[in-house]
Amino acid sequence: MSFIWFQHYPTGVNHEINPDIFPSIKDFAVDCFKKYADLDAYVNLGKSLTYAQIDALSSQFAAFLQNDLGIKKGDRIAIQMPNLLQYPVVMFGALKAGAIVVNTNPLYTPKEMKHQFNDAGVKAVIILANFASQLQQILPETNIEHIVVTQIGDMLGGLKGAIVNFVVKSIKKMVPAYSLPTAISFNTAMKKGANSTYNEVDIAGDDVAFLQYTGGTTGVAKGAMLTNRNIMANMMQIAEWKKPLLREREETIITALPLYHIFALTVNCLSMLKIGAKNILVTNPRDMPAFIKDLKKYPFTVITGVNTLFNGLLNQEAFRAIDFSKLKISVGGGMAVQKSTAEEWKQVTGSDLVEGYGLTESSPVLSCNAVDGTLRLGTIGIPLPSSELTIRDDDGNEVATGQPGEIWGRGPQIMKGYWERPEATAEVLTDDGWLK
């Protein structure tokens, strides 16, 4: 790693992290659940769940998976839903059961679903009812054994939940008719889990936690094997990077990007656990009036997004009227942040729009601009702690400063490889740990 990178590290940020403080994401999460038990962890559609409630509910779901579905360590479970409270309950439940989570885009076509489910060898699917008709089309061509169907209002409880489900299905007609005779409802699954016992599972750092599907640079979608250690490392790296500005028990983050995407999964859903942040889950950010209503309701200190999201907000007069006095960090990724967007964001909110860079294969963050005010617009910043970046030519040799080439990255966040694709893995991972 070039020494000049160290010279530009933000004050108070360590150059190295320890990804082995906890053996697994499960152990880390449970520690956070207990440490911040009284705080709100996730908020969605006006309903909040505390860290203690997420712990209890996810253990319930894990118990259901183990005792009713017979899920064993290493089994693959697909989650196909937008940002809802069900997502962290199901995800942490699956991880507690030792399963491998296969995040699936709800907007996938039946063909894309079939490829991903078959490629990953998915045993169980937890899917939002709105997309169940798509699953019905391809189910006979898969080896899926179990289906759990949830509705948008399932975690809202009582009359509100029932009304939301009725409106979504019967008034807005957002749930196409489907027939999945063997499926059970999410609420039934949770009741079954409450009547059984969750059995602890030993999980090691090298065990795969997530199969995150990506096209990579070319070709068919492949499952990046992200281990517990990979994700733990990136969570620790992100937390270290944000340390100059963020405080325990004080932060509120806006999660408008979908949790099934690696950006929001690691940066929003997981890394903010470390400081006991409140996570505002936005189900449909395209509904700008409702989205902005949430932004006004919850004074937020952190927001992440992509250039199109920031641009869309800036084009809303109601957004410009929000009180941004609490906002500490705005992070852009997923695509290049336009200079004009970043400049206007700073003018409207008073917050720098900090750009980072990474890939699904790197869990995902490799580099980011500092959050201490030393922003360099139009750049992807410098490597995160314990990370290296280099620029290579077609023969794998380092190029001179200022010369074009391919970015190579190395660090504890680099994937184990592509699921059951050793040749594709060999094309992007070198023997000494570099990801091309």
mmCIF file with all atom_site columns, C-alpha atoms in Angstrom, residues 97-196:
data_model
loop_
_atom_site.group_PDB
_atom_site.id
_atom_site.type_symbol
_atom_site.label_atom_id
_atom_site.label_alt_id
_atom_site.label_comp_id
_atom_site.label_asym_id
_atom_site.label_entity_id
_atom_site.label_seq_id
_atom_site.pdbx_PDB_ins_code
_atom_site.Cartn_x
_atom_site.Cartn_y
_atom_site.Cartn_z
_atom_site.occupancy
_atom_site.B_iso_or_equiv
_atom_site.pdbx_formal_charge
_atom_site.auth_seq_id
_atom_site.auth_comp_id
_atom_site.auth_asym_id
_atom_site.auth_atom_id
_atom_site.pdbx_PDB_model_num
ATOM 1   C CA . ALA A 1 97  ? -29.979 -21.014 12.008  1.00 0.00 ? 97  ALA A CA 1
ATOM 2   C CA . GLY A 1 98  ? -26.671 -21.206 10.155  1.00 0.00 ? 98  GLY A CA 1
ATOM 3   C CA . ALA A 1 99  ? -28.304 -20.874 6.745   1.00 0.00 ? 99  ALA A CA 1
ATOM 4   C CA . ILE A 1 100 ? -26.796 -19.042 3.783   1.00 0.00 ? 100 ILE A CA 1
ATOM 5   C CA . VAL A 1 101 ? -28.919 -16.045 2.753   1.00 0.00 ? 101 VAL A CA 1
ATOM 6   C CA . VAL A 1 102 ? -29.585 -15.659 -0.981  1.00 0.00 ? 102 VAL A CA 1
ATOM 7   C CA . ASN A 1 103 ? -30.826 -12.102 -1.467  1.00 0.00 ? 103 ASN A CA 1
ATOM 8   C CA . THR A 1 104 ? -33.162 -11.884 -4.444  1.00 0.00 ? 104 THR A CA 1
ATOM 9   C CA . ASN A 1 105 ? -34.341 -8.774  -6.258  1.00 0.00 ? 105 ASN A CA 1
ATOM 10  C CA . PRO A 1 106 ? -38.167 -8.609  -6.016  1.00 0.00 ? 106 PRO A CA 1
ATOM 11  C CA . LEU A 1 107 ? -38.278 -7.187  -9.539  1.00 0.00 ? 107 LEU A CA 1
ATOM 12  C CA . TYR A 1 108 ? -36.591 -10.195 -11.104 1.00 0.00 ? 108 TYR A CA 1
ATOM 13  C CA . THR A 1 109 ? -38.378 -11.864 -14.006 1.00 0.00 ? 109 THR A CA 1
ATOM 14  C CA . PRO A 1 110 ? -39.415 -15.507 -13.547 1.00 0.00 ? 110 PRO A CA 1
ATOM 15  C CA . LYS A 1 111 ? -36.455 -16.481 -15.746 1.00 0.00 ? 111 LYS A CA 1
ATOM 16  C CA . GLU A 1 112 ? -34.014 -14.609 -13.526 1.00 0.00 ? 112 GLU A CA 1
ATOM 17  C CA . MET A 1 113 ? -35.579 -16.089 -10.401 1.00 0.00 ? 113 MET A CA 1
ATOM 18  C CA . LYS A 1 114 ? -35.307 -19.610 -11.793 1.00 0.00 ? 114 LYS A CA 1
ATOM 19  C CA . HIS A 1 115 ? -31.630 -19.165 -12.640 1.00 0.00 ? 115 HIS A CA 1
ATOM 20  C CA . GLN A 1 116 ? -30.735 -17.792 -9.228  1.00 0.00 ? 116 GLN A CA 1
ATOM 21  C CA . PHE A 1 117 ? -32.766 -20.312 -7.213  1.00 0.00 ? 117 PHE A CA 1
ATOM 22  C CA . ASN A 1 118 ? -31.412 -23.275 -9.184  1.00 0.00 ? 118 ASN A CA 1
ATOM 23  C CA . ASP A 1 119 ? -27.847 -22.020 -9.287  1.00 0.00 ? 119 ASP A CA 1
ATOM 24  C CA . ALA A 1 120 ? -27.811 -21.499 -5.513  1.00 0.00 ? 120 ALA A CA 1
ATOM 25  C CA . GLY A 1 121 ? -29.698 -24.712 -4.757  1.00 0.00 ? 121 GLY A CA 1
ATOM 26  C CA . VAL A 1 122 ? -32.252 -22.790 -2.725  1.00 0.00 ? 122 VAL A CA 1
ATOM 27  C CA . LYS A 1 123 ? -34.183 -24.952 -0.249  1.00 0.00 ? 123 LYS A CA 1
ATOM 28  C CA . ALA A 1 124 ? -36.628 -22.330 1.102   1.00 0.00 ? 124 ALA A CA 1
ATOM 29  C CA . VAL A 1 125 ? -37.982 -18.992 -0.155  1.00 0.00 ? 125 VAL A CA 1
ATOM 30  C CA . ILE A 1 126 ? -39.429 -16.167 1.905   1.00 0.00 ? 126 ILE A CA 1
ATOM 31  C CA . ILE A 1 127 ? -41.292 -13.984 -0.563  1.00 0.00 ? 127 ILE A CA 1
ATOM 32  C CA . LEU A 1 128 ? -43.636 -10.999 -0.528  1.00 0.00 ? 128 LEU A CA 1
ATOM 33  C CA . ALA A 1 129 ? -47.135 -11.928 -1.757  1.00 0.00 ? 129 ALA A CA 1
ATOM 34  C CA . ASN A 1 130 ? -46.898 -9.236  -4.442  1.00 0.00 ? 130 ASN A CA 1
ATOM 35  C CA . PHE A 1 131 ? -44.340 -11.414 -6.286  1.00 0.00 ? 131 PHE A CA 1
ATOM 36  C CA . ALA A 1 132 ? -45.705 -14.875 -5.457  1.00 0.00 ? 132 ALA A CA 1
ATOM 37  C CA . SER A 1 133 ? -47.323 -15.279 -8.886  1.00 0.00 ? 133 SER A CA 1
ATOM 38  C CA . GLN A 1 134 ? -43.852 -15.060 -10.427 1.00 0.00 ? 134 GLN A CA 1
ATOM 39  C CA . LEU A 1 135 ? -42.654 -17.863 -8.167  1.00 0.00 ? 135 LEU A CA 1
ATOM 40  C CA . GLN A 1 136 ? -45.649 -19.981 -9.118  1.00 0.00 ? 136 GLN A CA 1
ATOM 41  C CA . GLN A 1 137 ? -44.579 -19.849 -12.775 1.00 0.00 ? 137 GLN A CA 1
ATOM 42  C CA . ILE A 1 138 ? -41.165 -21.394 -12.181 1.00 0.00 ? 138 ILE A CA 1
ATOM 43  C CA . LEU A 1 139 ? -41.636 -23.466 -9.028  1.00 0.00 ? 139 LEU A CA 1
ATOM 44  C CA . PRO A 1 140 ? -41.977 -26.840 -10.871 1.00 0.00 ? 140 PRO A CA 1
ATOM 45  C CA . GLU A 1 141 ? -38.593 -26.170 -12.510 1.00 0.00 ? 141 GLU A CA 1
ATOM 46  C CA . THR A 1 142 ? -36.802 -25.724 -9.171  1.00 0.00 ? 142 THR A CA 1
ATOM 47  C CA . ASN A 1 143 ? -35.942 -27.895 -6.167  1.00 0.00 ? 143 ASN A CA 1
ATOM 48  C CA . ILE A 1 144 ? -37.461 -25.467 -3.662  1.00 0.00 ? 144 ILE A CA 1
ATOM 49  C CA . GLU A 1 145 ? -39.000 -27.405 -0.771  1.00 0.00 ? 145 GLU A CA 1
ATOM 50  C CA . HIS A 1 146 ? -40.502 -24.660 1.399   1.00 0.00 ? 146 HIS A CA 1
ATOM 51  C CA . ILE A 1 147 ? -42.263 -21.348 0.752   1.00 0.00 ? 147 ILE A CA 1
ATOM 52  C CA . VAL A 1 148 ? -43.155 -18.661 3.266   1.00 0.00 ? 148 VAL A CA 1
ATOM 53  C CA . VAL A 1 149 ? -45.353 -15.836 1.960   1.00 0.00 ? 149 VAL A CA 1
ATOM 54  C CA . THR A 1 150 ? -45.515 -12.502 3.742   1.00 0.00 ? 150 THR A CA 1
ATOM 55  C CA . GLN A 1 151 ? -47.680 -9.421  3.171   1.00 0.00 ? 151 GLN A CA 1
ATOM 56  C CA . ILE A 1 152 ? -46.632 -5.802  3.529   1.00 0.00 ? 152 ILE A CA 1
ATOM 57  C CA . GLY A 1 153 ? -48.588 -5.222  6.741   1.00 0.00 ? 153 GLY A CA 1
ATOM 58  C CA . ASP A 1 154 ? -47.628 -8.429  8.541   1.00 0.00 ? 154 ASP A CA 1
ATOM 59  C CA . MET A 1 155 ? -45.242 -6.781  11.031  1.00 0.00 ? 155 MET A CA 1
ATOM 60  C CA . LEU A 1 156 ? -47.441 -3.735  11.659  1.00 0.00 ? 156 LEU A CA 1
ATOM 61  C CA . GLY A 1 157 ? -49.773 -5.688  13.909  1.00 0.00 ? 157 GLY A CA 1
ATOM 62  C CA . GLY A 1 158 ? -53.430 -5.333  14.881  1.00 0.00 ? 158 GLY A CA 1
ATOM 63  C CA . LEU A 1 159 ? -55.919 -3.353  12.865  1.00 0.00 ? 159 LEU A CA 1
ATOM 64  C CA . LYS A 1 160 ? -53.283 -1.321  11.031  1.00 0.00 ? 160 LYS A CA 1
ATOM 65  C CA . GLY A 1 161 ? -51.613 -4.407  9.609   1.00 0.00 ? 161 GLY A CA 1
ATOM 66  C CA . ALA A 1 162 ? -54.941 -5.899  8.525   1.00 0.00 ? 162 ALA A CA 1
ATOM 67  C CA . ILE A 1 163 ? -56.002 -2.642  6.841   1.00 0.00 ? 163 ILE A CA 1
ATOM 68  C CA . VAL A 1 164 ? -52.682 -2.273  5.005   1.00 0.00 ? 164 VAL A CA 1
ATOM 69  C CA . ASN A 1 165 ? -52.882 -5.836  3.700   1.00 0.00 ? 165 ASN A CA 1
ATOM 70  C CA . PHE A 1 166 ? -56.490 -5.332  2.605   1.00 0.00 ? 166 PHE A CA 1
ATOM 71  C CA . VAL A 1 167 ? -55.732 -2.073  0.806   1.00 0.00 ? 167 VAL A CA 1
ATOM 72  C CA . VAL A 1 168 ? -52.640 -3.451  -0.939  1.00 0.00 ? 168 VAL A CA 1
ATOM 73  C CA . LYS A 1 169 ? -54.461 -6.572  -2.126  1.00 0.00 ? 169 LYS A CA 1
ATOM 74  C CA . SER A 1 170 ? -58.058 -5.518  -2.687  1.00 0.00 ? 170 SER A CA 1
ATOM 75  C CA . ILE A 1 171 ? -58.006 -1.755  -3.290  1.00 0.00 ? 171 ILE A CA 1
ATOM 76  C CA . LYS A 1 172 ? -54.671 -1.124  -5.005  1.00 0.00 ? 172 LYS A CA 1
ATOM 77  C CA . LYS A 1 173 ? -54.679 -4.568  -6.653  1.00 0.00 ? 173 LYS A CA 1
ATOM 78  C CA . MET A 1 174 ? -50.926 -4.951  -6.083  1.00 0.00 ? 174 MET A CA 1
ATOM 79  C CA . VAL A 1 175 ? -51.029 -8.714  -5.435  1.00 0.00 ? 175 VAL A CA 1
ATOM 80  C CA . PRO A 1 176 ? -51.633 -10.733 -8.623  1.00 0.00 ? 176 PRO A CA 1
ATOM 81  C CA . ALA A 1 177 ? -53.551 -13.959 -8.062  1.00 0.00 ? 177 ALA A CA 1
ATOM 82  C CA . TYR A 1 178 ? -51.343 -16.951 -7.303  1.00 0.00 ? 178 TYR A CA 1
ATOM 83  C CA . SER A 1 179 ? -51.615 -20.564 -6.231  1.00 0.00 ? 179 SER A CA 1
ATOM 84  C CA . LEU A 1 180 ? -48.906 -21.989 -3.984  1.00 0.00 ? 180 LEU A CA 1
ATOM 85  C CA . PRO A 1 181 ? -50.718 -24.746 -2.073  1.00 0.00 ? 181 PRO A CA 1
ATOM 86  C CA . THR A 1 182 ? -47.717 -25.766 0.032   1.00 0.00 ? 182 THR A CA 1
ATOM 87  C CA . ALA A 1 183 ? -46.843 -22.224 1.136   1.00 0.00 ? 183 ALA A CA 1
ATOM 88  C CA . ILE A 1 184 ? -47.433 -21.036 4.675   1.00 0.00 ? 184 ILE A CA 1
ATOM 89  C CA . SER A 1 185 ? -47.880 -17.468 5.841   1.00 0.00 ? 185 SER A CA 1
ATOM 90  C CA . PHE A 1 186 ? -45.182 -15.505 7.614   1.00 0.00 ? 186 PHE A CA 1
ATOM 91  C CA . ASN A 1 187 ? -47.469 -14.963 10.612  1.00 0.00 ? 187 ASN A CA 1
ATOM 92  C CA . THR A 1 188 ? -48.068 -18.708 10.888  1.00 0.00 ? 188 THR A CA 1
ATOM 93  C CA . ALA A 1 189 ? -44.332 -19.326 10.685  1.00 0.00 ? 189 ALA A CA 1
ATOM 94  C CA . MET A 1 190 ? -43.727 -16.886 13.531  1.00 0.00 ? 190 MET A CA 1
ATOM 95  C CA . LYS A 1 191 ? -46.399 -18.558 15.682  1.00 0.00 ? 191 LYS A CA 1
ATOM 96  C CA . LYS A 1 192 ? -44.824 -21.953 15.065  1.00 0.00 ? 192 LYS A CA 1
ATOM 97  C CA . GLY A 1 193 ? -41.420 -20.542 15.967  1.00 0.00 ? 193 GLY A CA 1
ATOM 98  C CA . ALA A 1 194 ? -42.770 -19.085 19.197  1.00 0.00 ? 194 ALA A CA 1
ATOM 99  C CA . ASN A 1 195 ? -43.907 -22.571 20.232  1.00 0.00 ? 195 ASN A CA 1
ATOM 100 C CA . SER A 1 196 ? -40.547 -24.241 19.603  1.00 0.00 ? 196 SER A CA 1
#
